[in-house]
């Protein structure tokens, strides 16, 4: 039975860990920055300028949702379609962290150490944080899958891997008690 849980753990890790690990690249593709930090900063400079422009118009008493000006509508669309900067910055890093913790958990599960129970909880917690912090970016022309969908697959895969690692250790303890 322990062998079955280890096999399921490995398969779930391969799916969940891969999705978590590649999430940062997917977010970069969706943002259109391709990993270039200068492009990312430029996008957020444009968003800041658009927000300042909209705030000026609101202070003047103009209802920006009813204005027919294409520049204002473009600014509103830019603000709406761009995820918060903290989500873009932290989602990729959390994905890599989740994949690394899951790999360590996998190794510790094969070593039959008690640390696997704590690591499985850490992997679940980091996976949930990853899912929460991942931005839901609208599809572009060449953007691939939605980052939130990839984070959901990673969440499910890593939770299954954590549960299997936990159960593997508990089955090992049960076997030790039975032989004693």
GROMACS .gro file of C-alpha atoms in nm:
model
  180
    1UNK     CA    1   0.000   0.000   0.000
    2UNK     CA    2   0.289   0.235   0.080
    3UNK     CA    3   0.432   0.175  -0.266
    4UNK     CA    4   0.103   0.284  -0.424
    5UNK     CA    5   0.097   0.606  -0.223
    6UNK     CA    6   0.457   0.677  -0.328
    7UNK     CA    7   0.375   0.624  -0.695
    8UNK     CA    8   0.070   0.852  -0.673
    9UNK     CA    9   0.282   1.107  -0.484
   10UNK     CA   10   0.543   1.109  -0.760
   11UNK     CA   11   0.283   1.148  -1.036
   12UNK     CA   12   0.101   1.425  -0.848
   13UNK     CA   13   0.433   1.600  -0.782
   14UNK     CA   14   0.527   1.584  -1.150
   15UNK     CA   15   0.201   1.753  -1.247
   16UNK     CA   16   0.173   2.000  -0.959
   17UNK     CA   17   0.542   2.081  -0.930
   18UNK     CA   18   0.577   2.140  -1.302
   19UNK     CA   19   0.276   2.370  -1.311
   20UNK     CA   20   0.398   2.561  -1.006
   21UNK     CA   21   0.750   2.587  -1.145
   22UNK     CA   22   0.650   2.723  -1.486
   23UNK     CA   23   0.392   2.967  -1.355
   24UNK     CA   24   0.632   3.263  -1.361
   25UNK     CA   25   0.699   3.214  -1.731
   26UNK     CA   26   0.328   3.192  -1.805
   27UNK     CA   27   0.264   3.519  -1.621
   28UNK     CA   28   0.545   3.689  -1.815
   29UNK     CA   29   0.394   3.568  -2.142
   30UNK     CA   30   0.049   3.694  -2.042
   31UNK     CA   31   0.191   4.033  -1.946
   32UNK     CA   32   0.378   4.052  -2.277
   33UNK     CA   33   0.709   4.122  -2.102
   34UNK     CA   34   0.886   3.790  -2.170
   35UNK     CA   35   1.095   3.819  -1.854
   36UNK     CA   36   1.223   4.168  -1.929
   37UNK     CA   37   1.200   4.367  -1.606
   38UNK     CA   38   1.223   4.695  -1.799
   39UNK     CA   39   0.912   4.602  -2.000
   40UNK     CA   40   0.730   4.511  -1.680
   41UNK     CA   41   0.824   4.843  -1.521
   42UNK     CA   42   0.710   5.024  -1.836
   43UNK     CA   43   0.370   4.853  -1.819
   44UNK     CA   44   0.327   4.960  -1.458
   45UNK     CA   45   0.444   5.315  -1.535
   46UNK     CA   46   0.173   5.335  -1.799
   47UNK     CA   47  -0.083   5.204  -1.549
   48UNK     CA   48   0.028   5.461  -1.288
   49UNK     CA   49   0.001   5.742  -1.542
   50UNK     CA   50  -0.343   5.623  -1.649
   51UNK     CA   51  -0.460   5.606  -1.287
   52UNK     CA   52  -0.334   5.960  -1.221
   53UNK     CA   53  -0.515   6.084  -1.532
   54UNK     CA   54  -0.839   5.916  -1.426
   55UNK     CA   55  -0.807   6.058  -1.073
   56UNK     CA   56  -0.761   6.410  -1.215
   57UNK     CA   57  -1.078   6.373  -1.419
   58UNK     CA   58  -1.269   6.241  -1.118
   59UNK     CA   59  -1.156   6.537  -0.908
   60UNK     CA   60  -1.291   6.767  -1.179
   61UNK     CA   61  -1.627   6.597  -1.136
   62UNK     CA   62  -1.623   6.411  -1.468
   63UNK     CA   63  -1.782   6.066  -1.474
   64UNK     CA   64  -1.514   5.873  -1.666
   65UNK     CA   65  -1.741   5.576  -1.732
   66UNK     CA   66  -1.973   5.790  -1.945
   67UNK     CA   67  -1.706   5.982  -2.139
   68UNK     CA   68  -1.674   5.881  -2.505
   69UNK     CA   69  -1.306   5.984  -2.533
   70UNK     CA   70  -1.110   5.684  -2.673
   71UNK     CA   71  -0.798   5.778  -2.476
   72UNK     CA   72  -0.988   5.766  -2.146
   73UNK     CA   73  -1.152   5.436  -2.242
   74UNK     CA   74  -0.810   5.295  -2.332
   75UNK     CA   75  -0.674   5.408  -1.994
   76UNK     CA   76  -0.965   5.242  -1.815
   77UNK     CA   77  -0.910   4.918  -2.006
   78UNK     CA   78  -0.537   4.925  -1.926
   79UNK     CA   79  -0.605   4.973  -1.556
   80UNK     CA   80  -0.867   4.697  -1.553
   81UNK     CA   81  -0.663   4.443  -1.751
   82UNK     CA   82  -0.334   4.483  -1.561
   83UNK     CA   83  -0.309   4.276  -1.242
   84UNK     CA   84  -0.164   4.428  -0.925
   85UNK     CA   85   0.216   4.444  -0.930
   86UNK     CA   86   0.254   4.245  -0.609
   87UNK     CA   87   0.066   3.952  -0.763
   88UNK     CA   88   0.293   3.949  -1.066
   89UNK     CA   89   0.604   3.976  -0.850
   90UNK     CA   90   0.517   3.713  -0.591
   91UNK     CA   91   0.324   3.449  -0.782
   92UNK     CA   92   0.622   3.324  -0.980
   93UNK     CA   93   0.849   3.320  -0.675
   94UNK     CA   94   0.589   3.134  -0.470
   95UNK     CA   95   0.550   2.881  -0.753
   96UNK     CA   96   0.920   2.803  -0.753
   97UNK     CA   97   0.920   2.787  -0.373
   98UNK     CA   98   0.625   2.546  -0.376
   99UNK     CA   99   0.801   2.323  -0.631
  100UNK     CA  100   1.123   2.318  -0.425
  101UNK     CA  101   0.939   2.239  -0.100
  102UNK     CA  102   0.746   1.964  -0.278
  103UNK     CA  103   1.070   1.813  -0.411
  104UNK     CA  104   1.223   1.817  -0.063
  105UNK     CA  105   0.903   1.660   0.073
  106UNK     CA  106   0.929   1.389  -0.194
  107UNK     CA  107   1.285   1.302  -0.094
  108UNK     CA  108   1.204   1.305   0.278
  109UNK     CA  109   0.903   1.078   0.216
  110UNK     CA  110   1.131   0.819   0.057
  111UNK     CA  111   1.369   0.850   0.354
  112UNK     CA  112   1.079   0.769   0.593
  113UNK     CA  113   1.152   1.067   0.820
  114UNK     CA  114   0.899   1.228   1.054
  115UNK     CA  115   0.978   1.566   0.895
  116UNK     CA  116   0.754   1.468   0.604
  117UNK     CA  117   0.441   1.551   0.806
  118UNK     CA  118   0.554   1.910   0.863
  119UNK     CA  119   0.678   1.947   0.507
  120UNK     CA  120   0.346   1.826   0.368
  121UNK     CA  121   0.167   2.098   0.566
  122UNK     CA  122   0.415   2.359   0.442
  123UNK     CA  123   0.364   2.247   0.082
  124UNK     CA  124  -0.014   2.273   0.119
  125UNK     CA  125   0.015   2.619   0.279
  126UNK     CA  126   0.251   2.752   0.011
  127UNK     CA  127   0.030   2.603  -0.262
  128UNK     CA  128  -0.277   2.777  -0.124
  129UNK     CA  129  -0.084   3.105  -0.101
  130UNK     CA  130   0.030   3.052  -0.458
  131UNK     CA  131  -0.326   3.002  -0.578
  132UNK     CA  132  -0.447   3.310  -0.389
  133UNK     CA  133  -0.167   3.532  -0.518
  134UNK     CA  134  -0.181   3.423  -0.881
  135UNK     CA  135  -0.335   3.690  -1.104
  136UNK     CA  136  -0.624   3.607  -1.335
  137UNK     CA  137  -0.494   3.759  -1.658
  138UNK     CA  138  -0.718   3.779  -1.963
  139UNK     CA  139  -0.613   3.585  -2.270
  140UNK     CA  140  -0.397   3.751  -2.529
  141UNK     CA  141  -0.314   3.652  -2.883
  142UNK     CA  142  -0.013   3.434  -2.802
  143UNK     CA  143  -0.041   3.398  -2.428
  144UNK     CA  144  -0.116   3.034  -2.350
  145UNK     CA  145  -0.315   2.912  -2.053
  146UNK     CA  146  -0.458   3.135  -1.785
  147UNK     CA  147  -0.219   3.159  -1.485
  148UNK     CA  148  -0.506   3.104  -1.240
  149UNK     CA  149  -0.588   2.773  -1.416
  150UNK     CA  150  -0.225   2.663  -1.396
  151UNK     CA  151  -0.215   2.759  -1.028
  152UNK     CA  152  -0.532   2.555  -0.968
  153UNK     CA  153  -0.374   2.247  -1.130
  154UNK     CA  154  -0.059   2.303  -0.923
  155UNK     CA  155  -0.269   2.339  -0.606
  156UNK     CA  156  -0.455   2.013  -0.663
  157UNK     CA  157  -0.141   1.824  -0.766
  158UNK     CA  158   0.064   1.942  -0.471
  159UNK     CA  159  -0.217   1.876  -0.222
  160UNK     CA  160  -0.250   1.521  -0.354
  161UNK     CA  161   0.129   1.477  -0.336
  162UNK     CA  162   0.131   1.610   0.021
  163UNK     CA  163  -0.152   1.382   0.127
  164UNK     CA  164   0.025   1.081  -0.026
  165UNK     CA  165   0.354   1.173   0.142
  166UNK     CA  166   0.175   1.205   0.476
  167UNK     CA  167  -0.005   0.873   0.427
  168UNK     CA  168   0.316   0.705   0.317
  169UNK     CA  169   0.481   0.796   0.644
  170UNK     CA  170   0.178   0.691   0.847
  171UNK     CA  171   0.171   0.354   0.666
  172UNK     CA  172   0.541   0.314   0.742
  173UNK     CA  173   0.472   0.379   1.114
  174UNK     CA  174   0.183   0.133   1.107
  175UNK     CA  175   0.408  -0.132   0.955
  176UNK     CA  176   0.672  -0.071   1.221
  177UNK     CA  177   0.413  -0.108   1.499
  178UNK     CA  178   0.281  -0.428   1.345
  179UNK     CA  179   0.629  -0.586   1.335
  180UNK     CA  180   0.714  -0.481   1.692
   0.00000   0.00000   0.00000
